[in-house]
Tab-separated table of C-alpha atoms in Angstrom:
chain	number	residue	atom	x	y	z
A	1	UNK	CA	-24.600	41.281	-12.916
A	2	UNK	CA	-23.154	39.079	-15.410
A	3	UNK	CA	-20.197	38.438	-13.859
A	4	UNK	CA	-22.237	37.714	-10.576
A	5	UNK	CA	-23.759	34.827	-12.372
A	6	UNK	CA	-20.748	33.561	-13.614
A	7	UNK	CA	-19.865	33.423	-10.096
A	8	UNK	CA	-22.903	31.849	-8.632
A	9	UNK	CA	-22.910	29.095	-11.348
A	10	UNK	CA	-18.993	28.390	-10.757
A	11	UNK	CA	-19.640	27.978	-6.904
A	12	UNK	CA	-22.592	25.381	-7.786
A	13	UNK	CA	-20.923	23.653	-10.132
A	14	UNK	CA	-17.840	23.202	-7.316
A	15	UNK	CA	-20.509	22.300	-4.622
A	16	UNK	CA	-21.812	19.848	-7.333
A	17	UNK	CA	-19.029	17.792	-7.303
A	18	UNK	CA	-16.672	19.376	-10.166
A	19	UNK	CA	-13.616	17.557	-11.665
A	20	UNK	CA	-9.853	18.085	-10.533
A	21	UNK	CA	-8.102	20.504	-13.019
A	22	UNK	CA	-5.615	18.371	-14.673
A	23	UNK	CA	-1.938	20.321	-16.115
A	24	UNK	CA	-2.703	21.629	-19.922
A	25	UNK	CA	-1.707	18.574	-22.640
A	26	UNK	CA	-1.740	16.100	-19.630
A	27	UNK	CA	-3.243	13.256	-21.724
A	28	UNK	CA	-0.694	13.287	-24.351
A	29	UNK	CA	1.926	12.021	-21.324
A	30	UNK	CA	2.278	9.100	-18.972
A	31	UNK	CA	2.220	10.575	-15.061
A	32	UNK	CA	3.750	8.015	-12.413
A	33	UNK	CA	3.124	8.200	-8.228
A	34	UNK	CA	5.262	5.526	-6.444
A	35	UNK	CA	3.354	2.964	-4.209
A	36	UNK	CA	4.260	3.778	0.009
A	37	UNK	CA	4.229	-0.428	-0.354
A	38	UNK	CA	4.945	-1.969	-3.628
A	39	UNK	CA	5.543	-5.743	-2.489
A	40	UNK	CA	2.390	-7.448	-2.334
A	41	UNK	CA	0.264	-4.819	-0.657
A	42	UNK	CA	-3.165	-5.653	0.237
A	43	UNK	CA	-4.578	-1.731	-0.411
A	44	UNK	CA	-2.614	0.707	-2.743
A	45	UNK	CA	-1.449	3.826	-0.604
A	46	UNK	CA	0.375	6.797	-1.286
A	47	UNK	CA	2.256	9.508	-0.198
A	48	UNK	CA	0.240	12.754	-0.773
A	49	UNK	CA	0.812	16.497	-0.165
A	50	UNK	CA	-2.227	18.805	0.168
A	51	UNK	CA	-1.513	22.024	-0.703
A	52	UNK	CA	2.082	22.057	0.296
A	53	UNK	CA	1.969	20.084	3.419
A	54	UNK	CA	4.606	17.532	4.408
A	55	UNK	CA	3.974	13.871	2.684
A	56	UNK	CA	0.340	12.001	4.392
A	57	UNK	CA	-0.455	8.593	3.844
A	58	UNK	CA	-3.587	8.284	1.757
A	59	UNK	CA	-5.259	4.769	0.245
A	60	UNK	CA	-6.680	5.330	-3.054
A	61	UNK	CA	-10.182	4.126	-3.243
A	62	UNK	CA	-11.517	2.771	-6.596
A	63	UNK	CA	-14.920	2.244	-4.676
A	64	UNK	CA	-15.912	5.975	-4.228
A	65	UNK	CA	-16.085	8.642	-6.605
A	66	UNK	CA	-15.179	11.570	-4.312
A	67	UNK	CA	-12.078	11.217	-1.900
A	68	UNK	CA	-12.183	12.010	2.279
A	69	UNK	CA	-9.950	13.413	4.866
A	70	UNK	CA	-10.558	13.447	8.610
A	71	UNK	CA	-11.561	16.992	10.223
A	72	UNK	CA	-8.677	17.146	12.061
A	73	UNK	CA	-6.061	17.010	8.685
A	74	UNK	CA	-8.764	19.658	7.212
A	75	UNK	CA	-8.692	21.804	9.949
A	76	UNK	CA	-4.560	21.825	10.457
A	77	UNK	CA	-4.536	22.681	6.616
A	78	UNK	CA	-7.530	25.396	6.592
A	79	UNK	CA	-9.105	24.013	3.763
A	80	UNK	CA	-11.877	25.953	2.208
A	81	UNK	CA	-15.157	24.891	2.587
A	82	UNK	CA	-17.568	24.379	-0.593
A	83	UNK	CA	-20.722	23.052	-1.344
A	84	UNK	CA	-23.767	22.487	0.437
A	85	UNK	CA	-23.352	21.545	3.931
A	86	UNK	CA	-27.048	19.612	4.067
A	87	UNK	CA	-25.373	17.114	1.564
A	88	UNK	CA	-22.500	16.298	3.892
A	89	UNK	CA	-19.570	18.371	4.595
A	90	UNK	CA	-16.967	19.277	1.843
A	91	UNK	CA	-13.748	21.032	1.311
A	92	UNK	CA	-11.602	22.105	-1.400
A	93	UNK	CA	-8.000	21.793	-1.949
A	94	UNK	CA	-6.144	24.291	-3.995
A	95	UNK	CA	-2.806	21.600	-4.848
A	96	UNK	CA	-2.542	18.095	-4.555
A	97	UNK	CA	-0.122	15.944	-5.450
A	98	UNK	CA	1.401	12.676	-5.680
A	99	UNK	CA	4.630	11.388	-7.837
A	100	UNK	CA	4.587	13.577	-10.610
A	101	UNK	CA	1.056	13.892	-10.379
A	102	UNK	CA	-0.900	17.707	-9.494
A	103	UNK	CA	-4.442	18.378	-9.587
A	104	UNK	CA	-5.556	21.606	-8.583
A	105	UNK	CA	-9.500	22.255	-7.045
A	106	UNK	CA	-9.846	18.550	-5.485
A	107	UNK	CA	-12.643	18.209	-3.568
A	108	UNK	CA	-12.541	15.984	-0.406
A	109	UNK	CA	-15.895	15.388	1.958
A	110	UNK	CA	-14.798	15.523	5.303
A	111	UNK	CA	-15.516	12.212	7.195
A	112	UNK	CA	-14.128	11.434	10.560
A	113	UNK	CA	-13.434	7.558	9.696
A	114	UNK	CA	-10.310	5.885	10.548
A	115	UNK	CA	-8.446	4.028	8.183
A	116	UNK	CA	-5.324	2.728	10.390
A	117	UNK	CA	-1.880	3.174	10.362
A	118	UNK	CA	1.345	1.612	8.493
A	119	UNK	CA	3.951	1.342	10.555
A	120	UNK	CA	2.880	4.196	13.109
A	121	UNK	CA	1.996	6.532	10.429
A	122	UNK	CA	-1.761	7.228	9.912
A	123	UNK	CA	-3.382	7.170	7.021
A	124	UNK	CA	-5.328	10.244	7.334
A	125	UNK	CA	-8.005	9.768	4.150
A	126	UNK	CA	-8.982	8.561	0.787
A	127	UNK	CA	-8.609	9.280	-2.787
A	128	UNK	CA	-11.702	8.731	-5.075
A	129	UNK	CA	-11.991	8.189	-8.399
A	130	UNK	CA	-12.596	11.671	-9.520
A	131	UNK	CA	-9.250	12.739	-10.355
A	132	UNK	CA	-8.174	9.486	-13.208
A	133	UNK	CA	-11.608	9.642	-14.628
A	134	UNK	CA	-11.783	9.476	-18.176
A	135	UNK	CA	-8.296	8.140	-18.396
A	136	UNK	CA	-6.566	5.069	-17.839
A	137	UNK	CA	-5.017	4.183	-14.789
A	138	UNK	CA	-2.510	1.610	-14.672
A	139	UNK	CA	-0.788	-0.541	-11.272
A	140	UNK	CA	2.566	-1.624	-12.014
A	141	UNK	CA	3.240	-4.381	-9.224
A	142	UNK	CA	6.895	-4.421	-10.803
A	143	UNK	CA	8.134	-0.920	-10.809
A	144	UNK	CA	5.779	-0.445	-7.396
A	145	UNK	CA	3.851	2.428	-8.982
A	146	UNK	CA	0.566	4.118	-9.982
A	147	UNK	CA	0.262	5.253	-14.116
A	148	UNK	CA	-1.718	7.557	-15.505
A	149	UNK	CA	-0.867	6.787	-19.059
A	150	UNK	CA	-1.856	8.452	-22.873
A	151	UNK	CA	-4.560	6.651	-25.443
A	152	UNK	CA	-1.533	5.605	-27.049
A	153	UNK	CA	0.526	3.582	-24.421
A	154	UNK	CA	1.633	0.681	-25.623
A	155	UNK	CA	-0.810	-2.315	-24.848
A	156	UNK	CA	0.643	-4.653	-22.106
A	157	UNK	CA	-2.316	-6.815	-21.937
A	158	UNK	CA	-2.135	-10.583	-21.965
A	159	UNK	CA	-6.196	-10.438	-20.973
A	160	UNK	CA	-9.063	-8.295	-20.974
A	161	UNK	CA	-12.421	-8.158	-19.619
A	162	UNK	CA	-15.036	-5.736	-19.668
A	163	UNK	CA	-15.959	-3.511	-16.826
A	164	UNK	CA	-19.114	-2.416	-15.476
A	165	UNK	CA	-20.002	1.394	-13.739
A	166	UNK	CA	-21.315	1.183	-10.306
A	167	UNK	CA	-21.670	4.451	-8.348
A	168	UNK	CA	-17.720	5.846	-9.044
A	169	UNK	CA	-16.668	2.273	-8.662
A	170	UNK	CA	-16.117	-0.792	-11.619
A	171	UNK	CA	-17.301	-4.240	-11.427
A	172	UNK	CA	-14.995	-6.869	-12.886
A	173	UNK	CA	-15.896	-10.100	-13.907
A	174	UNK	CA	-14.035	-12.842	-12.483
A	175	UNK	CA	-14.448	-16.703	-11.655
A	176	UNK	CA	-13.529	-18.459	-8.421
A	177	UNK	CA	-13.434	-21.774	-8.603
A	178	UNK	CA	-15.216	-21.939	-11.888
A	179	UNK	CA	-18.316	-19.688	-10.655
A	180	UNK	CA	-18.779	-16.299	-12.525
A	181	UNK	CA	-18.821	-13.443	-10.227
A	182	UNK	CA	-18.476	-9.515	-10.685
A	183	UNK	CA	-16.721	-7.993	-7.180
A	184	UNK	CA	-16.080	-4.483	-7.018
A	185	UNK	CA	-13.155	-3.788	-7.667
A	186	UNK	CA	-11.513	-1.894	-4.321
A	187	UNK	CA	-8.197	-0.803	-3.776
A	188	UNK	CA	-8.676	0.210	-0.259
A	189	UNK	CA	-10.450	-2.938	1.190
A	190	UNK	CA	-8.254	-4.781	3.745
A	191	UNK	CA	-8.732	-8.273	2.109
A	192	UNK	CA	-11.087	-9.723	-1.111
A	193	UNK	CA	-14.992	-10.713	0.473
A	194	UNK	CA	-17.815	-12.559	-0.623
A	195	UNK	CA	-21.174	-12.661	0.478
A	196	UNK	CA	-22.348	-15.103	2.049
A	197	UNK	CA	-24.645	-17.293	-0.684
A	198	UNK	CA	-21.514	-16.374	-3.163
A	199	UNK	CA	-18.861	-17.869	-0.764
A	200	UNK	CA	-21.582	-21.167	-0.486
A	201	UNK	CA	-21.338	-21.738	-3.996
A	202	UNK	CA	-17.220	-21.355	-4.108
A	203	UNK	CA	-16.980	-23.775	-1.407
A	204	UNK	CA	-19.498	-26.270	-2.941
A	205	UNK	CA	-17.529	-25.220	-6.631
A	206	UNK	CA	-14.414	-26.541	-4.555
A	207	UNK	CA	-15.848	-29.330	-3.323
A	208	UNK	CA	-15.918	-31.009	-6.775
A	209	UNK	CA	-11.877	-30.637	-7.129
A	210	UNK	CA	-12.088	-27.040	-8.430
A	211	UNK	CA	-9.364	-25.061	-6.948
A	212	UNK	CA	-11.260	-22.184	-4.842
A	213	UNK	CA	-8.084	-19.120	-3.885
A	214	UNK	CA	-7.114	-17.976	-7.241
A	215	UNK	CA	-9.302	-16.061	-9.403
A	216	UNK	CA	-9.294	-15.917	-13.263
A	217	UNK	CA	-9.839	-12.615	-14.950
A	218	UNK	CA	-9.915	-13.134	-18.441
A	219	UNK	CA	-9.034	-16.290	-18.096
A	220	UNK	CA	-5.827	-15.145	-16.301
A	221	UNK	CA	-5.279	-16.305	-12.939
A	222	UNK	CA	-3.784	-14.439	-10.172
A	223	UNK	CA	-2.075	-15.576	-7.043
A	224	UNK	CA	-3.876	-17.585	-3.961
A	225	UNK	CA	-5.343	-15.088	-2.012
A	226	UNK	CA	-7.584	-15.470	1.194
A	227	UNK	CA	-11.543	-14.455	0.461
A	228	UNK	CA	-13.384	-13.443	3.664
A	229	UNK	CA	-17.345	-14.177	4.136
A	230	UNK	CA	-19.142	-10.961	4.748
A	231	UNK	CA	-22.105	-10.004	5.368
A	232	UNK	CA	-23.571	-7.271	3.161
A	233	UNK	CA	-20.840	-7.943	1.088
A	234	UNK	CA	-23.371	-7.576	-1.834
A	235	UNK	CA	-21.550	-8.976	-5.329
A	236	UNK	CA	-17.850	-9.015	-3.199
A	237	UNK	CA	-14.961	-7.066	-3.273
A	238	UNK	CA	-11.627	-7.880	-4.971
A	239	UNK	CA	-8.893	-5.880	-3.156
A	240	UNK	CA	-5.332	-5.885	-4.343
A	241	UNK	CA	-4.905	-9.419	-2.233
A	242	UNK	CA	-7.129	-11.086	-4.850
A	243	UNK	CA	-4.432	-9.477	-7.703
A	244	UNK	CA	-1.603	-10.431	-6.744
A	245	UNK	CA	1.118	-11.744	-9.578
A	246	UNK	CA	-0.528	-9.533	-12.251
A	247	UNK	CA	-0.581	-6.121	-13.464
A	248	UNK	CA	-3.662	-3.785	-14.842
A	249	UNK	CA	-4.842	-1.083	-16.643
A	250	UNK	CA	-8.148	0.296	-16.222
A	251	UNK	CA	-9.608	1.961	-18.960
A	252	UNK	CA	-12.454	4.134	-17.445
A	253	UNK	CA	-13.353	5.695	-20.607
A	254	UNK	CA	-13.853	2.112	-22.540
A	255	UNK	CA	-14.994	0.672	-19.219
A	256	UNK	CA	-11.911	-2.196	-20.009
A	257	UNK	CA	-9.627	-3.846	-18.005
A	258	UNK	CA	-6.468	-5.534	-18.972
A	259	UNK	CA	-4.114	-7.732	-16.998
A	260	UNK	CA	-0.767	-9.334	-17.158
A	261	UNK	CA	1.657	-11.183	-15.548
A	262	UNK	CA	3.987	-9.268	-12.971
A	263	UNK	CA	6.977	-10.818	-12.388
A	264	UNK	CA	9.388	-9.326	-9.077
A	265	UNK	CA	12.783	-7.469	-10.178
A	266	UNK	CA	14.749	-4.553	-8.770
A	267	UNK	CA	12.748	-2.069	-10.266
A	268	UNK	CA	10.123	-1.211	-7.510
A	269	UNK	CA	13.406	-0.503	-5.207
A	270	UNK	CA	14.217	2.810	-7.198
A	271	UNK	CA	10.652	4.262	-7.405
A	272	UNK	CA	11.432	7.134	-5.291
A	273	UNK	CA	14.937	7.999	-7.060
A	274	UNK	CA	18.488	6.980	-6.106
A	275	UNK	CA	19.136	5.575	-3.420
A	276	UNK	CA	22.943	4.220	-2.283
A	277	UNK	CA	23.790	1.386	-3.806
A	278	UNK	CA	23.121	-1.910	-1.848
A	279	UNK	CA	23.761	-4.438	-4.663
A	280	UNK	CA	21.449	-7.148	-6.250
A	281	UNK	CA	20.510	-8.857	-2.750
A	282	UNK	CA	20.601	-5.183	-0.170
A	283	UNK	CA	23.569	-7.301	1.315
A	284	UNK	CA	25.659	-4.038	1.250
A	285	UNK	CA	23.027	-2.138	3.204
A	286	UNK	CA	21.290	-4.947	5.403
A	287	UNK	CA	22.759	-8.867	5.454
A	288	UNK	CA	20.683	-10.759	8.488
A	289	UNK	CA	19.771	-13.907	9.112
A	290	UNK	CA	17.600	-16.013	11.755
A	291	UNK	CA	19.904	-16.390	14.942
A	292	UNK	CA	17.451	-18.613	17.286
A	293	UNK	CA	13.805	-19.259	17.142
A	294	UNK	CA	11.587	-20.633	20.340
A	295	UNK	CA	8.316	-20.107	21.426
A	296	UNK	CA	7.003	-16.437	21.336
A	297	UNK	CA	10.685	-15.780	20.020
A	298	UNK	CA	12.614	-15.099	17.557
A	299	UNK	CA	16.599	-14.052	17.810
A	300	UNK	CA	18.104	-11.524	14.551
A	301	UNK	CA	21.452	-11.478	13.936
A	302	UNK	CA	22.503	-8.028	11.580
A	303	UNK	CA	26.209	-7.389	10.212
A	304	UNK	CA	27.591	-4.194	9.909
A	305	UNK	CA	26.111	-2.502	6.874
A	306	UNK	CA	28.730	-1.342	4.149
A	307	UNK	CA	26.224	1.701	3.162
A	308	UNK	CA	22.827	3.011	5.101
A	309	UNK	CA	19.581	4.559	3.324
A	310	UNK	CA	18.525	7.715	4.249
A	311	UNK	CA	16.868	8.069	7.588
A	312	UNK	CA	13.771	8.314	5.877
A	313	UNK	CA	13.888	5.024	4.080
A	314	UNK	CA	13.214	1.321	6.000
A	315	UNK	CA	13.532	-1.643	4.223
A	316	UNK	CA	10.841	-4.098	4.746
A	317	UNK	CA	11.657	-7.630	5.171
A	318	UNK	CA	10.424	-11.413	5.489
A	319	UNK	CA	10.937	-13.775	7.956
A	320	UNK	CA	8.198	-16.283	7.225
A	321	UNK	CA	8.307	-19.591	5.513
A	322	UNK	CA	7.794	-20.147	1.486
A	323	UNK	CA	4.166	-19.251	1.028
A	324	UNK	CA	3.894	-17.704	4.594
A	325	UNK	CA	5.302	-14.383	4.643
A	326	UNK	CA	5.560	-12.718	8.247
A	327	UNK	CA	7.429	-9.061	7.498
A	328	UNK	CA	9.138	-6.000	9.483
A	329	UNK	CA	10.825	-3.010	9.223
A	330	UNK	CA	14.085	-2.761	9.543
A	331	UNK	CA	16.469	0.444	9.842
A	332	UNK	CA	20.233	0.337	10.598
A	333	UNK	CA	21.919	3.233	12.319
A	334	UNK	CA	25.585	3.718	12.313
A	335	UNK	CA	28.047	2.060	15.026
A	336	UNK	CA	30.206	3.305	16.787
A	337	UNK	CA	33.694	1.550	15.449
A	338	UNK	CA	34.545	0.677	18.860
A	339	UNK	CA	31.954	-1.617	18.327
A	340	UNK	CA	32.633	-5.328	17.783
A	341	UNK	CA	30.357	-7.971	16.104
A	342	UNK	CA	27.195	-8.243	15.086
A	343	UNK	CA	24.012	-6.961	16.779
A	344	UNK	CA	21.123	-9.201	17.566
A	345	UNK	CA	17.985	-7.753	18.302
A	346	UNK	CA	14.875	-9.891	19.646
A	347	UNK	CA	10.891	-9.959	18.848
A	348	UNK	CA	9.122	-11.173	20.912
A	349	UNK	CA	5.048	-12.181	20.244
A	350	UNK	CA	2.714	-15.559	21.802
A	351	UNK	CA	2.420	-16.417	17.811
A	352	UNK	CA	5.902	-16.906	16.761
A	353	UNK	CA	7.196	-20.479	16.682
A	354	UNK	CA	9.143	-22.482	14.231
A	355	UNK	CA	6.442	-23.139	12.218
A	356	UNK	CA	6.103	-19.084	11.791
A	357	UNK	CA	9.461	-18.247	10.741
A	358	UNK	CA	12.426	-19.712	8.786
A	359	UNK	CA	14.846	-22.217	10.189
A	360	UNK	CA	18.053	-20.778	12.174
A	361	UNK	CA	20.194	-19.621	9.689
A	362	UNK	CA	17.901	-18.392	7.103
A	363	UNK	CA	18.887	-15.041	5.638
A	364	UNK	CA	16.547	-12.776	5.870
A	365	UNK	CA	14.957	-11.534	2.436
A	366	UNK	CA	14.595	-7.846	1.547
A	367	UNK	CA	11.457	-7.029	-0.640
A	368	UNK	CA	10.903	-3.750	-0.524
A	369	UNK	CA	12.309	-0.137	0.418
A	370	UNK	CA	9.413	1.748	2.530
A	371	UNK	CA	9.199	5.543	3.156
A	372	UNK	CA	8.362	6.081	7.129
A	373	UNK	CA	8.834	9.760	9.116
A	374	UNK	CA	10.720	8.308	12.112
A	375	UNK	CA	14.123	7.996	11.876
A	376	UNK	CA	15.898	5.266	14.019
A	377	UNK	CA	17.800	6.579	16.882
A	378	UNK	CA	19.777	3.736	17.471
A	379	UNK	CA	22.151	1.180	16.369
A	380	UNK	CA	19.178	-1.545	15.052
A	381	UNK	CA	15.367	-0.507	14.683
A	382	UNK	CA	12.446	-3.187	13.974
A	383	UNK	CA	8.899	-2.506	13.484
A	384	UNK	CA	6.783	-5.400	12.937
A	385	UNK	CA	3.967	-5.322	10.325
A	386	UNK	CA	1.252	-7.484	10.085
A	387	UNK	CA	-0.958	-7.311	7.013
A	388	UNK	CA	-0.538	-3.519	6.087
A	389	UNK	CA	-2.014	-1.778	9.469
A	390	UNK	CA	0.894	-1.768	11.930
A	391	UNK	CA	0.844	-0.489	15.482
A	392	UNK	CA	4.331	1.197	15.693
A	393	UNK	CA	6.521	-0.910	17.947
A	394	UNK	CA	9.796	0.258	17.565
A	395	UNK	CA	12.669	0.939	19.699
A	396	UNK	CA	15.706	1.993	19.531
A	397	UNK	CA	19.264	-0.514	20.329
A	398	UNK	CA	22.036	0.730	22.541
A	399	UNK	CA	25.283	0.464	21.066
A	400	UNK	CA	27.060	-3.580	21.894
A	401	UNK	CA	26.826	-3.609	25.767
A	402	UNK	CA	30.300	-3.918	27.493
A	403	UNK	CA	31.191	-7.343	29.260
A	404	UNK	CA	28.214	-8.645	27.507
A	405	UNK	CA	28.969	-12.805	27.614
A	406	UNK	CA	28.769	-12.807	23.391
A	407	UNK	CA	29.571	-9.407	22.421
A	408	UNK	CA	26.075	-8.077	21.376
A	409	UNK	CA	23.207	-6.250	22.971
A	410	UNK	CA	20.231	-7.834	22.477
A	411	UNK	CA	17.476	-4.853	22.288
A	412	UNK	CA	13.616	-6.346	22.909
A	413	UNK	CA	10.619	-5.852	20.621
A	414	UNK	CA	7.629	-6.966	22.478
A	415	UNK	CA	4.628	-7.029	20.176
A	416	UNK	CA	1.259	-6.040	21.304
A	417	UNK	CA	-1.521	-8.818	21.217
A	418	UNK	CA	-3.722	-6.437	19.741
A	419	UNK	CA	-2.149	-6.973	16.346
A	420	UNK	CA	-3.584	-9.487	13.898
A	421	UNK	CA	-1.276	-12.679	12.717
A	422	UNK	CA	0.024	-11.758	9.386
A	423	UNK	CA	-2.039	-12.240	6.065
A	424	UNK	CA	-0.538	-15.516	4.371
């Protein structure tokens, strides 16, 4: 009988909403997961395996205690179902983990919301802020990672400010154009919002000469960032847009939150182990530059790469102006040797124009290394991103086409005009 009460009161304190099972002595060591996108990305996603599935995109949530996943991904992985159903669906995962992160008994309600794609992949659910509670989580924007790191890390603050609890979430305090306001802070919005009467008094802030883009977080000021007016938007929402240029730690146990300033380097380009050399610039693996730009065109010209990344691996570059980023994917297959000269492969969308990309001649920058799960079958692949939801829009090259007037093939990516202009 005993034992059957131990039983009942271990199923209600699952359905109730128990904690993830950390590994034993896990808070006297630092635990890192790398960042899918580590360059400027405007919500923090990661690759996650549930239970010993193959790697799913999932956008960690600092808005919601409890994370989701869509009924299809819970039915293809038979996850158990726990709790009581009249307080929502929920299911339980055995394993789940992330870098060299793995809970075991994460709970996950089961909510048929979409949450978009990156590059073609979807991202099939949330993580809440169950699992790092109590601890300190920490975004390097450097090394392109997620920390979970000991009471004893070594400070890295320059500022700190602190945090309020609000239903699994944190409010930080911030100022916009010299006006005190406390957004949520939320790692899976799609941009930083205001409400309505907030964004008023930003604008008439402005007005008076105050700059109005940047906010100041301990008296720490991030990058520009675009703020959307929204309705319901309650007290705001800063998203990772609104943090770019600095680092953090949150402290959920002193309810702190320190930033600093997050310079770019090399180091987010090995977060997911060695990779072949490419050299300081990716020149061995990728050198391109701007061939032609018109009107709803644009013209890349790619030399033959010394070295390629595994099929797995795309690197992500820009295209755009100073200030006015406009990225893709790019993946380079192996030519035949026959082959002469470069390739040139063409995208095509109504927005391009020379005031949307770099002058002819430009190289092309490389700013980050991105995981994907479709190989490029081809000679040249592009995929064009816009903000971080992507419809896929790849396809593959043929090798150079014989006769050709130049020497090159010229493969077309047509972009849909369903796709948002880029984020500046």
């Amino acid at each position: 009988m005993r034992g059957m009460v131990a039983l009942a009161l271990g199923g209600l304190l699952v359905g109730c909403g128990a904690s993830p099972e950390w590994p034993a002595g896990a808070e006297a060591r630092a635990w890192t997961a790398p960042l899918v996108m580590a360059w400027r990305p405007s919500r923090l996603l990661l690759e996650v395996r549930i239970d010993g599935s193959a790697p799913m995109l999932m956008a960690l949530d600092t808005t919601r205690e409890t994370g989701s996943l869509r009924p299809d991904v819970v039915d293809r992985l038979r996850l158990r179902r726990t709790g009581d159903p009249t307080r929502g669906a929920r299911v339980q995962a055995g394993r789940v983990a992330f870098g060299d992160i793995e809970l075991r008994g994460v709970q996950f309600t089961v909510e048929s919301t979409a949450h978009g794609t990156l590059f073609g992949r979807p991202v099939v659910g949330l993580l809440g802020t169950d699992w790092f509670a109590g601890r300190r989580l920490e975004h390097d924007p450097t090394a392109g990672v997620l920390r979970v790191v000991p009471a004893d890390a070594p400070p890295r603050a320059e500022a700190e400010v602190g945090v309020r609890a609000d239903d699994g979430g944190w409010r930080v305090p911030i100022e916009l154009a010299g006006v005190s306001l406390e957004p949520l802070l939320a790692t899976h919005a799609d941009g930083c919002a205001l409400g309505p009467d907030q964004a008023r008094a930003v604008v008439e802030a402005a007005a008076d000469g105050r700059p109005s883009g940047a906010a100041l977080i301990g008296g720490m000021q991030a990058a520009d960032g675009p703020w959307r007016v929204v309705e319901g938007a309650g007290d705001g929402l800063l998203s990772p847009t609104g943090l770019h240029g600095l680092g953090w730690r949150l402290d959920t146990r002193a309810e702190r939150l320190g930033v600093w300033r997050a310079l770019p380097g090399p180091a987010r380009f090995a977060r997911f182990g060695p990779l072949p050399d490419c050299g300081p610039s990716f020149s061995a693996c990728i050198s391109g530059r701007i061939h032609g730009v018109a009107a709803g065109r644009v013209e890349l010209v790619f030399d033959r790469p010394q070295r390629t990344l595994p099929d797995r691996f795309w690197l992500r570059v820009d295209l755009g102006p100073p200030g006015r980023p406009y990225w893709a994917l790019v993946q380079l297959g192996p030519r035949p040797p026959e082959a002469p000269g470069a390739l040139t492969a063409v995208l095509e969308d109504a927005r391009l124009g020379p005031a949307r990309i770099r002058p002819v001649g430009a190289a092309i920058d490389v700013v980050d290394v991105v995981p994907g799960d479709r190989p490029c079958s081809g000679v040249v692949c592009l995929d064009r991103q816009e903000g971080d939801a992507a419809e896929l829009i790849m396809e593959s090259s043929a090798p150079t086409a014989e006769g050709s007037p130049d020497g090159v093939a010229r493969p077309a990516v047509r972009a849909p005009s369903t796709v948002d202009p880029a984020v500046p």
